[in-house]
Amino acid sequence: MTSITKRSVAALVCGTLAAGGLAVAGVAALGPGAAEASSHREAPLISGQPEYDTTDVYAFVSPDKADTTTLVADFLPFQDPSGGPNFYKFAEDAQYDLRVDNDGDAREDLIYRWTFKDHVRNEDTFLYNTGPVTSLDDHDLNFFQTYDIELIKLRHGRAVHRAKVADDLVVAPSNVGKASMPDYRALRDQAVRKVYGGATAFAGQADDPFFADLRVFDLLYGGDLSEVGNDTLGGYNVQSLALQVPSDQLRESHEQPVIGVWSTTQRANAYGDYTQVSRLGMPLVNEVVNPRKDKDRFNASQPKDDGQFLDNVDDPELAKLIEQIFKLKAPAAPRKDLEQVFLTGVPELNQAPGVKASEMLRLNTSVRPTAKPKRLGVLDGDNAGFPNGRRLTDDVLDIALQVVEGELLGQKNDLGDAVDANDQRFGGSFPYVGLPNSGSDVKSATKSATTATNGRTLLNGGSGVVTATAAGEDDNTLLATSAAAGGAAVLLLAAGLTWRRRRRGPVRVHTRRH
């Protein structure tokens, strides 16, 4: 029980309204907590533009179709599944690109560009959906998006050919919950579409596939490696773009099968011109390799200009921090081993002939997928895994920590965050990413106390037995509690105004600690 003064009632109401009416304060464990991740909120400017923020890029030979390559890029990090009524979407004023360099010159030869359009069927309701949604063309889906994909072919940095790959396809919606979307898997399956050139496309919400304990930012796991073992990305969703393309359409030739892959986001300004605001290839580069002074510049840069960031790779801060805190000797600079991982590819595996050093995810499309992927990829003898491309199952945080501390130089170590797999299962076919978490999936910390046997419902404010007078409570208590549980900020405001009129002493409301 918490006493709420006049000032704190106002603060609670204002905070709730500022958050868009999502009154999550006072509800135990309704969603995951804040964190930072692979490229989630990795630079000062992009952290304030989440719809344009690339979180992760994946590139791998498709495990069930070895003559194709699957490219995945994720955006808009840290989506709380219960984040309505305005759920998550791609930006209309953005170009979302997957870029491919197939000759090692640090310039894109192919661009796959997604653009999106919003649609609202009924402006006279606040609802995302007005009834159970059973198909992507269901009129009960009140808000939806469509997208186009354009393929741009370039030579020496100049566009020489453009073709529309996909036209007016429907995006898989946010997974509101079981009452709104009783069979979300069917909706997701409908969003997987064959497109021009024998490719397959998907756009929509997905479980965040990156798994890690991001308390690494708490001075590297609490300063004594005690803060490990919790997947701090568990329960969050992202906006995912996926494309499965015949490998022959991506690589230069069978003799030169290595491609470089990265993602960019361009945002339109007031004049309709587009400016690059996000860039991502290899995971963790702009979090723990680039210092703060370079982060925004990196997001606006092109791989051909990556010589300006070479010192960050050759003499990384992370290795020094690990040495300082955990007394593990950092390898001497310059780190040529890290140049191969992040900038050139590994010789005789995924390094293109005459490659120009530049940061991107490099994949040898001729390496066939393995039936039993190893989470440590190349470090564990699995050449189909990271840093030869990146699969959804690759444990890139453990791999990066071990490599930074000299694993490739013979300095064997077992550094890791004790999170070895994603919280959701990945699919066995395209688009492979896990189904998004929904509001119905969220488990309250007090679930055992909220069963039907004790009568807890929204109508009685979540109380099993209504005994307001016994605790000195009145109807305002129940209204405020219901608002916190149900996201009704208006009820909180009413409680505050009623308190001011009555002046009967401080209002007391039930709160549950996160």
Coordinates of C-alpha atoms in Angstrom, one line a residue:
M1 CA 0.0 0.0 0.0
T2 CA 1.3 3.4 -1.0
S3 CA 0.1 6.8 0.1
I4 CA -0.3 9.2 -2.8
T5 CA -0.1 13.0 -2.1
K6 CA -1.6 15.7 -4.3
R7 CA 1.8 16.2 -6.1
S8 CA 2.4 12.5 -6.6
V9 CA -1.1 11.9 -8.0
A10 CA -0.5 14.7 -10.5
A11 CA 2.9 13.2 -11.4
L12 CA 1.3 9.8 -11.9
V13 CA -1.4 11.1 -14.1
C14 CA 0.9 13.3 -16.2
G15 CA 3.4 10.4 -16.6
T16 CA 0.7 8.1 -17.7
L17 CA -0.6 10.6 -20.3
A18 CA 2.9 11.3 -21.6
A19 CA 3.4 7.6 -22.2
G20 CA 0.4 7.6 -24.5
G21 CA -2.1 6.3 -22.0
L22 CA -0.2 3.1 -21.2
A23 CA -0.6 2.9 -17.4
V24 CA 1.8 0.2 -16.6
A25 CA 2.9 1.6 -13.3
G26 CA 1.5 -0.4 -10.4
V27 CA 1.3 -3.7 -12.4
A28 CA 3.9 -6.4 -11.5
A29 CA 6.1 -7.8 -14.3
L30 CA 3.8 -6.7 -17.2
G31 CA 6.8 -6.3 -19.5
P32 CA 10.5 -6.5 -19.9
G33 CA 12.7 -3.8 -18.4
A34 CA 14.9 -1.3 -20.3
A35 CA 18.3 -2.5 -21.7
E36 CA 20.7 -2.0 -24.6
A37 CA 21.5 -4.6 -27.1
S38 CA 23.2 -5.6 -30.3
S39 CA 22.4 -2.4 -32.1
H40 CA 19.5 -1.4 -29.9
R41 CA 19.8 2.3 -29.0
E42 CA 23.5 2.2 -29.9
A43 CA 24.0 5.8 -30.8
P44 CA 22.8 9.1 -29.2
L45 CA 20.8 10.4 -32.2
I46 CA 19.1 7.2 -33.3
S47 CA 18.1 6.3 -29.8
G48 CA 15.5 9.0 -30.1
Q49 CA 14.2 7.7 -33.5
P50 CA 13.3 4.0 -32.8
E51 CA 11.2 3.5 -35.9
Y52 CA 14.4 4.1 -38.0
D53 CA 16.8 2.2 -35.7
T54 CA 18.3 -1.0 -37.1
T55 CA 18.7 -3.6 -34.2
D56 CA 20.3 -6.5 -36.0
V57 CA 21.2 -7.9 -39.4
Y58 CA 21.4 -11.6 -40.3
A59 CA 22.6 -13.3 -43.5
F60 CA 22.8 -17.1 -43.9
V61 CA 22.4 -19.8 -46.4
S62 CA 18.8 -21.0 -46.0
P63 CA 18.9 -24.3 -44.0
D64 CA 16.0 -25.8 -45.9
K65 CA 16.8 -24.3 -49.3
A66 CA 20.5 -24.4 -49.7
D67 CA 20.4 -22.7 -53.1
T68 CA 19.0 -19.6 -51.5
T69 CA 20.3 -17.0 -49.1
T70 CA 18.1 -15.4 -46.4
L71 CA 18.6 -11.8 -45.3
V72 CA 16.9 -10.4 -42.2
A73 CA 17.0 -6.9 -40.8
D74 CA 15.2 -5.9 -37.6
F75 CA 14.1 -2.4 -36.5
L76 CA 12.3 -0.5 -33.7
P77 CA 13.8 -2.1 -30.6
F78 CA 12.2 -2.9 -27.2
Q79 CA 8.6 -3.3 -28.2
D80 CA 6.5 -4.1 -25.2
P81 CA 3.9 -6.5 -26.4
S82 CA 1.1 -4.6 -24.5
G83 CA 2.0 -1.3 -26.1
G84 CA -1.3 -0.2 -27.4
P85 CA -3.6 1.2 -28.5
N86 CA -1.1 2.6 -31.1
F87 CA 0.9 -0.6 -31.7
Y88 CA 4.1 -0.8 -33.7
K89 CA 4.7 -0.1 -37.3
F90 CA 7.3 0.8 -39.9
A91 CA 7.8 4.6 -40.7
E92 CA 6.1 5.9 -43.8
D93 CA 8.8 8.5 -44.3
A94 CA 11.7 6.0 -44.4
Q95 CA 13.6 3.9 -46.8
Y96 CA 14.6 0.6 -45.3
D97 CA 17.5 -0.9 -47.2
L98 CA 19.4 -4.2 -47.3
R99 CA 22.6 -3.6 -49.3
V100 CA 24.9 -6.2 -50.9
D101 CA 28.5 -5.9 -52.0
N102 CA 29.4 -8.9 -54.2
D103 CA 32.9 -8.0 -55.4
G104 CA 34.6 -6.8 -52.2
D105 CA 35.1 -3.2 -53.2
A106 CA 33.1 -1.8 -50.2
R107 CA 30.4 -0.4 -52.5
E108 CA 26.9 -1.8 -52.8
D109 CA 26.1 -3.6 -56.0
L110 CA 22.5 -4.4 -55.0
I111 CA 20.0 -2.6 -52.8
Y112 CA 16.7 -4.1 -51.7
R113 CA 14.6 -1.1 -50.6
W114 CA 11.3 -1.4 -48.5
T115 CA 8.9 1.5 -48.3
F116 CA 5.6 1.5 -46.3
K117 CA 2.2 3.1 -46.4
D118 CA -0.4 3.4 -43.5
H119 CA -4.1 2.5 -43.8
V120 CA -6.9 3.2 -41.4
R121 CA -10.4 1.8 -42.0
N122 CA -12.3 3.7 -39.3
E123 CA -11.0 6.9 -37.8
D124 CA -13.9 7.0 -35.3
T125 CA -12.4 4.5 -33.0
F126 CA -9.3 4.2 -30.9
L127 CA -9.0 0.5 -31.5
Y128 CA -6.2 -1.1 -33.5
N129 CA -8.7 -3.8 -34.4
T130 CA -12.4 -3.7 -33.9
G131 CA -12.9 -7.5 -33.5
P132 CA -11.1 -10.8 -33.8
V133 CA -8.8 -10.7 -36.8
T134 CA -8.7 -13.9 -38.8
S135 CA -6.9 -12.8 -42.0
L136 CA -4.8 -10.0 -43.3
D137 CA -7.7 -8.6 -45.3
D138 CA -10.1 -8.8 -42.4
H139 CA -12.0 -5.5 -42.0
D140 CA -11.7 -5.9 -38.2
L141 CA -8.0 -5.0 -38.6
N142 CA -8.6 -1.3 -38.4
F143 CA -4.9 -0.2 -38.8
F144 CA -2.6 -2.0 -41.3
Q145 CA 0.4 -1.2 -43.5
T146 CA 1.3 -2.2 -47.0
Y147 CA 4.8 -2.2 -48.6
D148 CA 6.7 -2.2 -51.8
I149 CA 10.2 -3.5 -52.4
E150 CA 12.5 -2.0 -55.1
L151 CA 15.6 -3.7 -56.4
I152 CA 18.3 -1.3 -57.4
K153 CA 21.4 -2.6 -59.2
L154 CA 24.5 -0.4 -59.1
R155 CA 27.9 -0.1 -60.8
H156 CA 30.7 1.9 -59.1
G157 CA 28.1 3.4 -56.8
R158 CA 25.7 4.5 -59.5
A159 CA 22.2 3.0 -60.2
V160 CA 22.0 1.3 -63.5
H161 CA 18.8 -0.6 -63.2
R162 CA 15.6 -0.5 -61.1
A163 CA 12.8 -3.0 -60.8
K164 CA 9.9 -3.4 -58.4
V165 CA 10.2 -6.7 -56.6
A166 CA 7.0 -6.5 -54.5
D167 CA 4.0 -4.2 -54.8
D168 CA 1.4 -3.4 -52.2
L169 CA 1.9 -6.4 -49.9
V170 CA 0.4 -6.4 -46.4
V171 CA 2.5 -6.2 -43.3
A172 CA 1.9 -8.8 -40.6
P173 CA 0.3 -6.8 -37.7
S174 CA 1.3 -6.4 -34.1
N175 CA 0.3 -9.4 -32.1
V176 CA -2.3 -7.8 -29.8
G177 CA -3.4 -10.9 -28.0
K178 CA -5.5 -14.0 -28.2
A179 CA -8.8 -12.2 -28.1
S180 CA -7.9 -10.0 -31.0
M181 CA -5.8 -12.5 -33.0
P182 CA -6.8 -16.0 -32.0
D183 CA -4.5 -17.6 -34.6
Y184 CA -1.6 -15.3 -35.1
R185 CA 0.5 -17.9 -36.8
A186 CA -2.0 -18.0 -39.6
L187 CA -1.7 -14.3 -40.0
R188 CA 2.0 -14.5 -40.1
D189 CA 1.9 -17.3 -42.7
Q190 CA -0.3 -15.1 -44.9
A191 CA 2.3 -12.4 -44.8
V192 CA 5.0 -14.6 -46.4
R193 CA 4.8 -13.9 -50.1
K194 CA 6.4 -15.0 -53.3
V195 CA 7.8 -12.0 -55.2
Y196 CA 9.5 -11.2 -58.5
G197 CA 12.6 -13.1 -59.4
G198 CA 11.9 -16.3 -57.4
A199 CA 12.4 -14.5 -54.1
T200 CA 10.2 -14.7 -50.9
A201 CA 9.4 -11.7 -48.7
F202 CA 8.1 -11.0 -45.3
A203 CA 7.5 -7.8 -43.3
G204 CA 6.0 -7.7 -39.8
Q205 CA 6.4 -8.0 -36.1
A206 CA 8.6 -10.8 -34.7
D207 CA 10.1 -11.8 -31.4
D208 CA 13.5 -10.1 -31.0
P209 CA 15.9 -12.9 -32.1
F210 CA 18.9 -11.4 -30.4
F211 CA 19.6 -13.2 -27.1
A212 CA 22.1 -11.9 -24.5
D213 CA 22.5 -10.6 -21.0
L214 CA 22.9 -6.9 -21.6
R215 CA 24.0 -6.2 -18.1
V216 CA 27.4 -6.1 -19.7
F217 CA 26.8 -2.3 -19.6
D218 CA 26.8 -2.4 -15.8
L219 CA 30.6 -2.1 -15.8
L220 CA 30.7 -5.5 -17.5
Y221 CA 28.3 -7.7 -15.6
G222 CA 28.4 -6.1 -12.2
G223 CA 32.2 -5.8 -12.0
D224 CA 32.6 -9.3 -10.8
L225 CA 30.8 -11.4 -13.5
S226 CA 27.9 -11.9 -11.1
E227 CA 25.2 -10.4 -13.4
V228 CA 24.9 -13.1 -16.0
G229 CA 22.4 -15.7 -17.2
N230 CA 19.4 -13.5 -17.8
D231 CA 18.2 -12.9 -21.4
T232 CA 17.4 -9.2 -21.1
L233 CA 15.9 -9.2 -24.6
G234 CA 13.4 -11.9 -23.7
G235 CA 9.8 -10.8 -24.1
Y236 CA 10.5 -7.9 -26.5
N237 CA 9.5 -7.7 -30.1
V238 CA 10.9 -5.9 -33.2
Q239 CA 9.8 -5.0 -36.7
S240 CA 11.4 -7.5 -39.0
L241 CA 12.1 -7.5 -42.8
A242 CA 13.2 -10.8 -44.4
L243 CA 14.0 -11.7 -47.9
Q244 CA 15.0 -15.2 -49.3
V245 CA 16.8 -14.8 -52.6
P246 CA 18.3 -17.4 -55.0
S247 CA 22.0 -17.1 -54.1
D248 CA 23.0 -16.8 -57.8
Q249 CA 21.2 -13.4 -57.8
L250 CA 23.3 -12.1 -54.9
R251 CA 26.8 -13.3 -55.6
E252 CA 29.2 -12.2 -58.3
S253 CA 29.8 -15.8 -59.6
H254 CA 30.2 -19.3 -58.4
E255 CA 34.0 -18.6 -58.4
Q256 CA 33.4 -15.6 -56.2
P257 CA 30.6 -16.5 -53.8
V258 CA 31.3 -14.1 -50.9
I259 CA 28.9 -11.3 -50.4
G260 CA 28.9 -8.4 -47.9
V261 CA 25.6 -7.4 -46.3
W262 CA 24.5 -4.4 -44.3
S263 CA 21.4 -2.4 -43.6
T264 CA 20.7 1.3 -43.8
T265 CA 17.7 3.5 -43.0
Q266 CA 17.1 6.8 -44.7
R267 CA 14.6 9.3 -43.3
A268 CA 12.9 12.0 -45.4
N269 CA 13.3 15.7 -44.4
A270 CA 10.9 18.5 -44.9
Y271 CA 11.9 18.9 -48.5
G272 CA 11.4 15.2 -49.3
D273 CA 15.2 14.4 -49.5
Y274 CA 16.4 11.3 -47.7
T275 CA 19.2 11.3 -45.2
Q276 CA 20.9 8.1 -43.8
V277 CA 20.3 7.8 -40.1
S278 CA 21.1 4.2 -39.3
R279 CA 23.6 1.7 -40.5
L280 CA 24.3 -1.9 -39.3
G281 CA 26.3 -4.9 -40.5
M282 CA 28.3 -6.7 -37.9
P283 CA 26.7 -6.9 -34.5
L284 CA 28.1 -5.0 -31.5
V285 CA 30.3 -2.7 -33.6
N286 CA 28.6 0.6 -32.8
E287 CA 28.0 -0.4 -29.2
V288 CA 31.3 -1.6 -27.9
V289 CA 33.9 -1.0 -30.7
N290 CA 33.1 2.6 -31.7
P291 CA 33.4 5.2 -28.9
R292 CA 30.6 7.7 -28.3
K293 CA 32.3 10.4 -30.5
D294 CA 32.1 8.2 -33.6
K295 CA 28.7 6.6 -33.1
D296 CA 26.4 9.1 -34.9
R297 CA 29.1 9.5 -37.6
F298 CA 29.2 5.7 -38.2
N299 CA 25.4 5.6 -38.6
A300 CA 25.6 8.2 -41.4
S301 CA 28.7 6.7 -43.1
Q302 CA 29.4 4.3 -46.0
P303 CA 31.6 1.2 -45.8
K304 CA 34.0 2.6 -48.4
D305 CA 35.0 5.3 -45.9
D306 CA 35.5 2.9 -42.9
G307 CA 39.3 3.7 -42.8
Q308 CA 38.3 6.5 -40.4
F309 CA 37.2 3.9 -37.8
L310 CA 40.2 1.6 -38.2
D311 CA 41.8 2.5 -34.9
N312 CA 38.7 1.5 -33.0
V313 CA 39.1 -2.0 -34.3
D314 CA 42.8 -2.2 -34.0
D315 CA 42.9 -1.1 -30.4
P316 CA 39.4 -1.8 -28.9
E317 CA 38.4 -0.3 -25.6
L318 CA 36.5 -3.5 -24.6
A319 CA 39.6 -5.6 -24.4
K320 CA 41.2 -3.0 -22.0
L321 CA 38.1 -2.9 -19.8
I322 CA 38.0 -6.7 -19.5
E323 CA 41.7 -6.6 -18.6
Q324 CA 41.2 -3.8 -16.0
I325 CA 38.2 -5.4 -14.3
F326 CA 38.8 -9.1 -14.6
K327 CA 42.6 -9.2 -15.0
L328 CA 42.5 -11.1 -18.3
K329 CA 45.5 -9.9 -20.4
A330 CA 44.4 -8.0 -23.5
P331 CA 46.2 -8.9 -26.7
A332 CA 48.6 -6.3 -28.0
A333 CA 47.5 -3.8 -30.6
P334 CA 47.2 -3.5 -33.5
R335 CA 44.6 -6.3 -33.6
K336 CA 44.9 -7.8 -37.1
D337 CA 42.7 -10.7 -36.0
L338 CA 39.8 -8.3 -35.4
E339 CA 40.4 -6.6 -38.8
Q340 CA 39.6 -10.0 -40.3
V341 CA 36.5 -10.5 -38.2
F342 CA 35.0 -7.0 -38.7
L343 CA 36.6 -5.5 -41.8
T344 CA 37.9 -8.0 -44.4
G345 CA 36.5 -11.5 -43.7
V346 CA 38.6 -14.6 -42.8
P347 CA 41.0 -15.8 -45.5
E348 CA 39.9 -19.0 -47.2
L349 CA 36.5 -18.7 -45.7
N350 CA 34.6 -15.4 -46.4
Q351 CA 37.2 -13.0 -47.7
A352 CA 36.7 -11.8 -51.2
P353 CA 39.7 -11.5 -53.5
G354 CA 41.1 -8.0 -53.4
V355 CA 38.7 -7.0 -50.6
K356 CA 38.8 -3.4 -49.3
A357 CA 38.6 -3.2 -45.5
S358 CA 35.1 -2.2 -44.5
E359 CA 32.6 -3.1 -41.9
M360 CA 29.8 -5.4 -43.1
L361 CA 28.5 -8.9 -42.5
R362 CA 30.4 -11.2 -44.9
L363 CA 28.9 -14.5 -46.1
N364 CA 30.3 -17.2 -48.3
T365 CA 27.2 -18.4 -50.0
S366 CA 28.9 -21.7 -51.1
V367 CA 29.2 -23.0 -47.6
R368 CA 26.3 -25.4 -47.1
P369 CA 24.2 -25.2 -43.9
T370 CA 24.8 -27.8 -41.2
A371 CA 22.0 -29.9 -39.8
K372 CA 23.2 -29.2 -36.2
P373 CA 24.4 -25.6 -35.9
K374 CA 26.9 -24.8 -33.2
R375 CA 26.2 -21.6 -31.3
L376 CA 29.8 -20.5 -31.3
G377 CA 30.0 -20.9 -35.1
V378 CA 33.5 -20.8 -36.6
L379 CA 35.1 -20.8 -33.1
D380 CA 33.7 -24.3 -32.7
G381 CA 34.5 -25.6 -36.2
D382 CA 31.1 -24.7 -37.7
N383 CA 32.0 -22.7 -40.8
A384 CA 28.4 -22.1 -41.7
G385 CA 28.1 -19.7 -38.7
F386 CA 29.3 -16.4 -37.4
P387 CA 31.5 -14.6 -38.4
N388 CA 30.7 -16.3 -41.8
G389 CA 27.4 -14.5 -42.0
R390 CA 25.1 -14.6 -39.0
R391 CA 22.4 -17.2 -38.3
L392 CA 19.6 -16.6 -35.8
T393 CA 21.1 -19.2 -33.5
D394 CA 24.6 -17.8 -33.4
D395 CA 25.7 -16.7 -29.9
V396 CA 27.4 -13.5 -31.2
L397 CA 27.9 -12.0 -27.7
D398 CA 29.9 -15.0 -26.5
I399 CA 31.8 -15.2 -29.7
A400 CA 32.6 -11.5 -29.7
L401 CA 33.8 -11.6 -26.1
Q402 CA 36.1 -14.5 -26.7
V403 CA 37.5 -13.1 -29.9
V404 CA 38.2 -9.7 -28.3
E405 CA 40.2 -11.4 -25.6
G406 CA 42.3 -13.2 -28.2
E407 CA 40.7 -16.5 -29.0
L408 CA 41.9 -16.3 -32.6
L409 CA 45.4 -15.5 -31.4
G410 CA 45.7 -18.6 -29.2
Q411 CA 44.6 -16.9 -26.0
K412 CA 41.9 -19.5 -25.1
N413 CA 39.1 -18.3 -22.9
D414 CA 35.5 -19.2 -22.1
L415 CA 34.0 -15.7 -21.7
G416 CA 30.3 -15.6 -22.0
D417 CA 27.0 -14.3 -20.6
A418 CA 25.4 -17.7 -19.7
V419 CA 22.6 -17.0 -22.2
D420 CA 23.1 -19.6 -24.9
A421 CA 19.7 -19.5 -26.8
N422 CA 16.8 -17.4 -27.6
D423 CA 13.7 -17.4 -25.3
Q424 CA 11.5 -18.2 -28.3
R425 CA 11.9 -21.0 -30.8
F426 CA 12.9 -20.1 -34.3
G427 CA 11.1 -21.5 -37.3
G428 CA 12.3 -24.2 -39.6
S429 CA 11.2 -22.4 -42.7
F430 CA 11.2 -18.8 -44.0
P431 CA 11.2 -16.2 -42.4
Y432 CA 12.6 -18.3 -39.5
V433 CA 12.2 -15.6 -36.9
G434 CA 10.0 -16.4 -33.9
L435 CA 6.4 -15.4 -33.6
P436 CA 6.0 -12.1 -31.7
N437 CA 5.1 -12.0 -28.1
S438 CA 1.6 -10.8 -27.4
G439 CA -0.1 -9.1 -24.4
S440 CA -1.7 -12.5 -23.7
D441 CA 1.8 -14.0 -23.3
V442 CA 2.8 -11.7 -20.5
K443 CA 2.9 -13.5 -17.1
S444 CA 2.2 -11.4 -14.0
A445 CA 4.5 -12.0 -11.0
T446 CA 1.3 -12.4 -9.0
K447 CA -0.4 -14.8 -11.4
S448 CA -1.2 -17.3 -8.6
A449 CA -3.2 -14.6 -6.9
T450 CA -5.2 -13.6 -10.0
T451 CA -7.0 -16.8 -10.7
A452 CA -10.7 -17.0 -11.2
T453 CA -11.1 -18.6 -7.8
N454 CA -10.6 -15.4 -5.9
G455 CA -12.7 -13.3 -8.3
R456 CA -10.0 -10.9 -9.6
T457 CA -11.3 -8.9 -12.6
L458 CA -11.1 -5.4 -14.0
L459 CA -14.6 -4.8 -12.6
N460 CA -13.4 -5.0 -9.0
G461 CA -10.0 -3.4 -9.6
G462 CA -8.1 -6.6 -9.4
S463 CA -9.2 -7.3 -5.8
G464 CA -10.2 -10.8 -4.8
V465 CA -12.6 -9.7 -2.1
V466 CA -13.6 -6.0 -2.1
T467 CA -12.9 -4.7 1.4
A468 CA -12.3 -1.1 0.7
T469 CA -13.6 0.2 4.0
A470 CA -11.4 -2.2 6.0
A471 CA -8.3 -0.5 4.6
G472 CA -9.7 3.0 4.6
E473 CA -10.2 2.9 0.8
D474 CA -13.1 4.3 -1.3
D475 CA -14.2 3.8 -4.8
N476 CA -11.4 6.0 -6.1
T477 CA -9.0 3.4 -4.9
L478 CA -10.7 0.8 -7.1
L479 CA -10.9 3.1 -10.1
A480 CA -7.2 4.0 -9.8
T481 CA -6.2 0.4 -9.5
S482 CA -8.3 -0.6 -12.5
A483 CA -6.7 2.2 -14.5
A484 CA -3.2 1.0 -13.7
A485 CA -4.2 -2.6 -14.7
G486 CA -6.1 -1.6 -17.8
G487 CA -4.2 1.4 -19.2
A488 CA -7.1 3.8 -18.6
A489 CA -5.3 7.1 -17.8
V490 CA -8.6 9.0 -17.7
L491 CA -9.7 7.1 -14.6
L492 CA -6.4 8.1 -12.9
L493 CA -7.2 11.7 -13.8
A494 CA -10.7 11.4 -12.3
A495 CA -9.3 10.0 -9.1
G496 CA -7.0 12.9 -8.7
L497 CA -9.7 15.5 -9.3
T498 CA -12.1 13.7 -6.9
W499 CA -9.3 13.8 -4.2
R500 CA -8.9 17.5 -4.6
R501 CA -12.7 18.1 -4.3
R502 CA -13.2 16.0 -1.2
R503 CA -9.9 16.8 0.6
R504 CA -10.5 13.9 2.9
G505 CA -6.9 13.0 3.3
P506 CA -4.5 11.2 1.1
V507 CA -5.9 8.8 -1.3
R508 CA -4.5 5.3 -1.0
V509 CA -4.2 3.0 -4.0
H510 CA -2.9 -0.5 -4.5
T511 CA 0.4 -0.6 -6.3
R512 CA 2.5 -3.6 -7.1
R513 CA 6.3 -3.3 -7.4
H514 CA 8.0 -4.4 -10.6

